[in-house]
GROMACS .gro file of N, CA, C and O in nm:
model
  332
    1UNK      N    1  -0.134   1.062  -0.437
    1UNK     CA    2  -0.176   0.916  -0.367
    1UNK      C    3  -0.251   1.045  -0.243
    1UNK      O    4  -0.156   1.159  -0.246
    2UNK      N    5  -0.314   1.006  -0.191
    2UNK     CA    6  -0.434   1.081  -0.120
    2UNK      C    7  -0.315   1.000   0.041
    2UNK      O    8  -0.319   0.881   0.122
    3UNK      N    9  -0.296   1.126   0.128
    3UNK     CA   10  -0.238   1.108   0.280
    3UNK      C   11  -0.293   1.133   0.399
    3UNK      O   12  -0.418   1.246   0.325
    4UNK      N   13  -0.330   1.058   0.513
    4UNK     CA   14  -0.415   1.082   0.602
    4UNK      C   15  -0.330   1.048   0.733
    4UNK      O   16  -0.253   1.004   0.725
    5UNK      N   17  -0.403   1.141   0.784
    5UNK     CA   18  -0.392   1.160   0.916
    5UNK      C   19  -0.427   1.149   1.078
    5UNK      O   20  -0.533   1.176   1.028
    6UNK      N   21  -0.392   1.066   1.120
    6UNK     CA   22  -0.464   0.968   1.240
    6UNK      C   23  -0.368   0.970   1.315
    6UNK      O   24  -0.315   0.984   1.337
    7UNK      N   25  -0.461   0.995   1.391
    7UNK     CA   26  -0.445   1.084   1.587
    7UNK      C   27  -0.472   0.930   1.657
    7UNK      O   28  -0.580   0.886   1.677
    8UNK      N   29  -0.321   0.937   1.699
    8UNK     CA   30  -0.316   0.815   1.841
    8UNK      C   31  -0.309   0.903   1.950
    8UNK      O   32  -0.165   0.950   1.968
    9UNK      N   33  -0.359   0.897   2.074
    9UNK     CA   34  -0.352   0.931   2.111
    9UNK      C   35  -0.347   0.847   2.302
    9UNK      O   36  -0.398   0.790   2.308
   10UNK      N   37  -0.292   0.859   2.418
   10UNK     CA   38  -0.304   0.828   2.548
   10UNK      C   39  -0.314   0.642   2.505
   10UNK      O   40  -0.211   0.651   2.487
   11UNK      N   41  -0.413   0.618   2.569
   11UNK     CA   42  -0.336   0.471   2.601
   11UNK      C   43  -0.327   0.409   2.489
   11UNK      O   44  -0.239   0.267   2.553
   12UNK      N   45  -0.402   0.412   2.399
   12UNK     CA   46  -0.343   0.350   2.271
   12UNK      C   47  -0.256   0.350   2.196
   12UNK      O   48  -0.136   0.228   2.171
   13UNK      N   49  -0.164   0.514   2.223
   13UNK     CA   50  -0.070   0.465   2.175
   13UNK      C   51   0.082   0.424   2.285
   13UNK      O   52   0.178   0.409   2.209
   14UNK      N   53   0.032   0.457   2.402
   14UNK     CA   54   0.120   0.399   2.480
   14UNK      C   55   0.152   0.267   2.492
   14UNK      O   56   0.234   0.178   2.497
   15UNK      N   57   0.016   0.145   2.432
   15UNK     CA   58   0.059  -0.013   2.419
   15UNK      C   59   0.080   0.018   2.284
   15UNK      O   60   0.217  -0.107   2.290
   16UNK      N   61   0.074   0.018   2.182
   16UNK     CA   62   0.148   0.034   2.079
   16UNK      C   63   0.309   0.050   2.055
   16UNK      O   64   0.399   0.024   2.011
   17UNK      N   65   0.360   0.177   2.186
   17UNK     CA   66   0.525   0.202   2.146
   17UNK      C   67   0.618   0.069   2.253
   17UNK      O   68   0.700   0.107   2.264
   18UNK      N   69   0.427   0.015   2.344
   18UNK     CA   70   0.520  -0.095   2.393
   18UNK      C   71   0.581  -0.213   2.277
   18UNK      O   72   0.685  -0.302   2.327
   19UNK      N   73   0.517  -0.235   2.176
   19UNK     CA   74   0.532  -0.340   2.134
   19UNK      C   75   0.589  -0.318   1.998
   19UNK      O   76   0.590  -0.367   1.914
   20UNK      N   77   0.624  -0.137   1.985
   20UNK     CA   78   0.682  -0.120   1.902
   20UNK      C   79   0.757  -0.207   1.800
   20UNK      O   80   0.923  -0.161   1.930
   21UNK      N   81   0.807  -0.188   1.690
   21UNK     CA   82   0.964  -0.314   1.677
   21UNK      C   83   1.090  -0.155   1.699
   21UNK      O   84   1.037  -0.069   1.693
   22UNK      N   85   1.217  -0.172   1.771
   22UNK     CA   86   1.311  -0.055   1.737
   22UNK      C   87   1.314  -0.001   1.664
   22UNK      O   88   1.401   0.073   1.609
   23UNK      N   89   1.357  -0.125   1.499
   23UNK     CA   90   1.350  -0.103   1.362
   23UNK      C   91   1.252  -0.024   1.334
   23UNK      O   92   1.327   0.011   1.209
   24UNK      N   93   1.159   0.006   1.325
   24UNK     CA   94   1.030   0.041   1.256
   24UNK      C   95   0.966   0.141   1.343
   24UNK      O   96   1.003   0.169   1.463
   25UNK      N   97   0.913   0.246   1.267
   25UNK     CA   98   0.912   0.418   1.244
   25UNK      C   99   0.791   0.354   1.293
   25UNK      O  100   0.642   0.242   1.264
   26UNK      N  101   0.646   0.453   1.439
   26UNK     CA  102   0.554   0.425   1.397
   26UNK      C  103   0.429   0.428   1.268
   26UNK      O  104   0.314   0.350   1.257
   27UNK      N  105   0.495   0.515   1.214
   27UNK     CA  106   0.365   0.541   1.064
   27UNK      C  107   0.411   0.365   1.016
   27UNK      O  108   0.323   0.351   0.959
   28UNK      N  109   0.524   0.292   0.993
   28UNK     CA  110   0.529   0.187   0.895
   28UNK      C  111   0.470   0.064   0.953
   28UNK      O  112   0.375   0.004   0.905
   29UNK      N  113   0.526   0.096   1.179
   29UNK     CA  114   0.440   0.017   1.192
   29UNK      C  115   0.283  -0.043   1.202
   29UNK      O  116   0.201  -0.121   1.146
   30UNK      N  117   0.200   0.091   1.187
   30UNK     CA  118   0.103   0.106   1.158
   30UNK      C  119   0.030   0.065   1.066
   30UNK      O  120  -0.103   0.005   1.039
   31UNK      N  121   0.100   0.146   0.930
   31UNK     CA  122   0.010   0.051   0.799
   31UNK      C  123   0.078  -0.055   0.789
   31UNK      O  124   0.000  -0.139   0.752
   32UNK      N  125   0.200  -0.126   0.835
   32UNK     CA  126   0.135  -0.304   0.848
   32UNK      C  127   0.098  -0.341   0.890
   32UNK      O  128   0.013  -0.411   0.848
   33UNK      N  129   0.027  -0.290   1.002
   33UNK     CA  130  -0.068  -0.354   1.054
   33UNK      C  131  -0.238  -0.367   0.968
   33UNK      O  132  -0.282  -0.435   1.043
   34UNK      N  133  -0.236  -0.189   0.957
   34UNK     CA  134  -0.356  -0.196   0.874
   34UNK      C  135  -0.347  -0.318   0.757
   34UNK      O  136  -0.455  -0.364   0.760
   35UNK      N  137  -0.215  -0.345   0.682
   35UNK     CA  138  -0.226  -0.382   0.523
   35UNK      C  139  -0.222  -0.562   0.624
   35UNK      O  140  -0.344  -0.630   0.442
   36UNK      N  141  -0.195  -0.585   0.685
   36UNK     CA  142  -0.229  -0.706   0.751
   36UNK      C  143  -0.380  -0.739   0.771
   36UNK      O  144  -0.369  -0.810   0.737
   37UNK      N  145  -0.450  -0.608   0.825
   37UNK     CA  146  -0.602  -0.672   0.852
   37UNK      C  147  -0.681  -0.655   0.782
   37UNK      O  148  -0.742  -0.740   0.743
   38UNK      N  149  -0.584  -0.588   0.637
   38UNK     CA  150  -0.725  -0.628   0.474
   38UNK      C  151  -0.675  -0.722   0.438
   38UNK      O  152  -0.824  -0.779   0.374
   39UNK      N  153  -0.521  -0.791   0.445
   39UNK     CA  154  -0.527  -0.930   0.369
   39UNK      C  155  -0.594  -0.979   0.471
   39UNK      O  156  -0.616  -1.096   0.416
   40UNK      N  157  -0.630  -1.006   0.553
   40UNK     CA  158  -0.701  -1.133   0.661
   40UNK      C  159  -0.901  -1.102   0.642
   40UNK      O  160  -0.885  -1.230   0.609
   41UNK      N  161  -0.878  -0.974   0.635
   41UNK     CA  162  -1.051  -0.982   0.607
   41UNK      C  163  -1.030  -1.050   0.448
   41UNK      O  164  -1.167  -1.148   0.382
   42UNK      N  165  -0.956  -0.990   0.372
   42UNK     CA  166  -0.965  -1.019   0.169
   42UNK      C  167  -0.962  -1.246   0.224
   42UNK      O  168  -1.018  -1.249   0.151
   43UNK      N  169  -0.846  -1.261   0.304
   43UNK     CA  170  -0.843  -1.452   0.291
   43UNK      C  171  -0.988  -1.530   0.374
   43UNK      O  172  -1.028  -1.579   0.303
   44UNK      N  173  -1.034  -1.430   0.437
   44UNK     CA  174  -1.163  -1.484   0.544
   44UNK      C  175  -1.253  -1.433   0.375
   44UNK      O  176  -1.346  -1.534   0.340
   45UNK      N  177  -1.271  -1.375   0.330
   45UNK     CA  178  -1.363  -1.377   0.185
   45UNK      C  179  -1.374  -1.445   0.133
   45UNK      O  180  -1.476  -1.556   0.038
   46UNK      N  181  -1.274  -1.460   0.030
   46UNK     CA  182  -1.224  -1.608  -0.023
   46UNK      C  183  -1.278  -1.748  -0.016
   46UNK      O  184  -1.295  -1.812  -0.066
   47UNK      N  185  -1.203  -1.747   0.175
   47UNK     CA  186  -1.275  -1.853   0.171
   47UNK      C  187  -1.421  -1.875   0.215
   47UNK      O  188  -1.471  -2.029   0.176
   48UNK      N  189  -1.504  -1.766   0.250
   48UNK     CA  190  -1.637  -1.825   0.236
   48UNK      C  191  -1.707  -1.825   0.084
   48UNK      O  192  -1.730  -1.878   0.032
   49UNK      N  193  -1.602  -1.752   0.012
   49UNK     CA  194  -1.645  -1.757  -0.106
   49UNK      C  195  -1.632  -1.879  -0.179
   49UNK      O  196  -1.719  -1.952  -0.238
   50UNK      N  197  -1.530  -1.955  -0.104
   50UNK     CA  198  -1.459  -2.114  -0.167
   50UNK      C  199  -1.526  -2.208  -0.109
   50UNK      O  200  -1.605  -2.321  -0.190
   51UNK      N  201  -1.575  -2.205   0.005
   51UNK     CA  202  -1.717  -2.292   0.043
   51UNK      C  203  -1.843  -2.272   0.088
   51UNK      O  204  -1.861  -2.396   0.016
   52UNK      N  205  -1.885  -2.166  -0.066
   52UNK     CA  206  -1.985  -2.164  -0.092
   52UNK      C  207  -1.999  -2.242  -0.270
   52UNK      O  208  -2.088  -2.319  -0.263
   53UNK      N  209  -1.883  -2.193  -0.329
   53UNK     CA  210  -1.833  -2.244  -0.413
   53UNK      C  211  -1.845  -2.442  -0.364
   53UNK      O  212  -1.906  -2.489  -0.495
   54UNK      N  213  -1.782  -2.477  -0.307
   54UNK     CA  214  -1.791  -2.624  -0.266
   54UNK      C  215  -1.924  -2.684  -0.209
   54UNK      O  216  -1.985  -2.788  -0.272
   55UNK      N  217  -2.049  -2.591  -0.152
   55UNK     CA  218  -2.158  -2.616  -0.125
   55UNK      C  219  -2.269  -2.573  -0.282
   55UNK      O  220  -2.351  -2.700  -0.304
   56UNK      N  221  -2.174  -2.491  -0.401
   56UNK     CA  222  -2.315  -2.525  -0.481
   56UNK      C  223  -2.251  -2.601  -0.587
   56UNK      O  224  -2.325  -2.659  -0.679
   57UNK      N  225  -2.097  -2.708  -0.580
   57UNK     CA  226  -2.094  -2.809  -0.639
   57UNK      C  227  -2.042  -2.916  -0.575
   57UNK      O  228  -1.883  -2.934  -0.568
   58UNK      N  229  -2.121  -3.003  -0.548
   58UNK     CA  230  -2.104  -3.121  -0.428
   58UNK      C  231  -1.963  -3.180  -0.538
   58UNK      O  232  -1.878  -3.291  -0.489
   59UNK      N  233  -1.997  -3.175  -0.675
   59UNK     CA  234  -1.901  -3.319  -0.760
   59UNK      C  235  -1.704  -3.225  -0.729
   59UNK      O  236  -1.590  -3.358  -0.702
   60UNK      N  237  -1.693  -3.103  -0.709
   60UNK     CA  238  -1.573  -3.039  -0.694
   60UNK      C  239  -1.549  -3.135  -0.520
   60UNK      O  240  -1.453  -3.134  -0.481
   61UNK      N  241  -1.635  -3.124  -0.459
   61UNK     CA  242  -1.571  -3.170  -0.282
   61UNK      C  243  -1.562  -3.305  -0.351
   61UNK      O  244  -1.447  -3.334  -0.253
   62UNK      N  245  -1.635  -3.412  -0.384
   62UNK     CA  246  -1.578  -3.546  -0.393
   62UNK      C  247  -1.456  -3.575  -0.430
   62UNK      O  248  -1.388  -3.617  -0.382
   63UNK      N  249  -1.405  -3.501  -0.568
   63UNK     CA  250  -1.323  -3.466  -0.632
   63UNK      C  251  -1.147  -3.485  -0.520
   63UNK      O  252  -1.094  -3.526  -0.511
   64UNK      N  253  -1.189  -3.365  -0.450
   64UNK     CA  254  -1.124  -3.253  -0.321
   64UNK      C  255  -1.122  -3.437  -0.242
   64UNK      O  256  -0.985  -3.485  -0.173
   65UNK      N  257  -1.186  -3.478  -0.216
   65UNK     CA  258  -1.248  -3.600  -0.135
   65UNK      C  259  -1.162  -3.679  -0.188
   65UNK      O  260  -1.097  -3.783  -0.083
   66UNK      N  261  -1.122  -3.757  -0.293
   66UNK     CA  262  -1.024  -3.846  -0.312
   66UNK      C  263  -0.950  -3.814  -0.372
   66UNK      O  264  -0.828  -3.856  -0.313
   67UNK      N  265  -0.896  -3.635  -0.379
   67UNK     CA  266  -0.772  -3.638  -0.393
   67UNK      C  267  -0.699  -3.622  -0.231
   67UNK      O  268  -0.558  -3.638  -0.226
   68UNK      N  269  -0.764  -3.590  -0.169
   68UNK     CA  270  -0.708  -3.636   0.012
   68UNK      C  271  -0.693  -3.736   0.041
   68UNK      O  272  -0.567  -3.768   0.108
   69UNK      N  273  -0.707  -3.890  -0.066
   69UNK     CA  274  -0.658  -4.001  -0.037
   69UNK      C  275  -0.555  -4.083  -0.086
   69UNK      O  276  -0.513  -4.148  -0.033
   70UNK      N  277  -0.515  -3.906  -0.155
   70UNK     CA  278  -0.405  -3.988  -0.290
   70UNK      C  279  -0.291  -4.034  -0.176
   70UNK      O  280  -0.219  -3.917  -0.113
   71UNK      N  281  -0.166  -4.094  -0.246
   71UNK     CA  282  -0.045  -4.122  -0.181
   71UNK      C  283  -0.008  -3.968  -0.243
   71UNK      O  284   0.079  -4.068  -0.337
   72UNK      N  285   0.107  -3.952  -0.220
   72UNK     CA  286   0.191  -3.836  -0.335
   72UNK      C  287   0.310  -3.838  -0.306
   72UNK      O  288   0.363  -3.797  -0.375
   73UNK      N  289   0.314  -3.864  -0.222
   73UNK     CA  290   0.501  -3.907  -0.179
   73UNK      C  291   0.517  -4.027  -0.243
   73UNK      O  292   0.601  -4.036  -0.283
   74UNK      N  293   0.414  -4.134  -0.254
   74UNK     CA  294   0.495  -4.269  -0.369
   74UNK      C  295   0.476  -4.184  -0.534
   74UNK      O  296   0.386  -4.139  -0.581
   75UNK      N  297   0.590  -4.292  -0.617
   75UNK     CA  298   0.615  -4.204  -0.720
   75UNK      C  299   0.457  -4.305  -0.830
   75UNK      O  300   0.391  -4.375  -0.778
   76UNK      N  301   0.475  -4.215  -0.919
   76UNK     CA  302   0.303  -4.248  -0.981
   76UNK      C  303   0.336  -4.378  -1.062
   76UNK      O  304   0.408  -4.400  -1.132
   77UNK      N  305   0.279  -4.423  -1.118
   77UNK     CA  306   0.287  -4.588  -1.172
   77UNK      C  307   0.264  -4.525  -1.300
   77UNK      O  308   0.255  -4.519  -1.415
   78UNK      N  309   0.422  -4.588  -1.423
   78UNK     CA  310   0.462  -4.553  -1.542
   78UNK      C  311   0.369  -4.666  -1.623
   78UNK      O  312   0.376  -4.824  -1.596
   79UNK      N  313   0.387  -4.635  -1.698
   79UNK     CA  314   0.278  -4.748  -1.851
   79UNK      C  315   0.404  -4.744  -1.976
   79UNK      O  316   0.395  -4.689  -1.983
   80UNK      N  317   0.417  -4.871  -1.993
   80UNK     CA  318   0.496  -4.912  -2.080
   80UNK      C  319   0.411  -4.908  -2.195
   80UNK      O  320   0.249  -4.959  -2.229
   81UNK      N  321   0.468  -4.872  -2.328
   81UNK     CA  322   0.374  -4.809  -2.414
   81UNK      C  323   0.381  -5.003  -2.545
   81UNK      O  324   0.435  -5.068  -2.509
   82UNK      N  325   0.278  -4.999  -2.592
   82UNK     CA  326   0.315  -5.146  -2.682
   82UNK      C  327   0.293  -5.101  -2.776
   82UNK      O  328   0.282  -5.006  -2.861
   83UNK      N  329   0.417  -5.148  -2.832
   83UNK     CA  330   0.490  -5.159  -3.022
   83UNK      C  331   0.404  -5.231  -3.099
   83UNK      O  332   0.345  -5.313  -3.059
   0.00000   0.00000   0.00000
């Protein structure tokens, strides 16, 4: 795994230290923030892909609207078998 050193100086370092949790190192905090941003970017990309999918597949959108109207808290109706 390639390690990279990033310099944080001046005002940005001061601001980070103000919000840095006492139980975290600067390295782990910055790593966590970067991982969170990467997840956010991937989620946005996935949401855009899904919106494109819905635009390209109107029947899926119709199905979703029907699904939203269902009462999911209500038990399904059971059908008796004919003998």
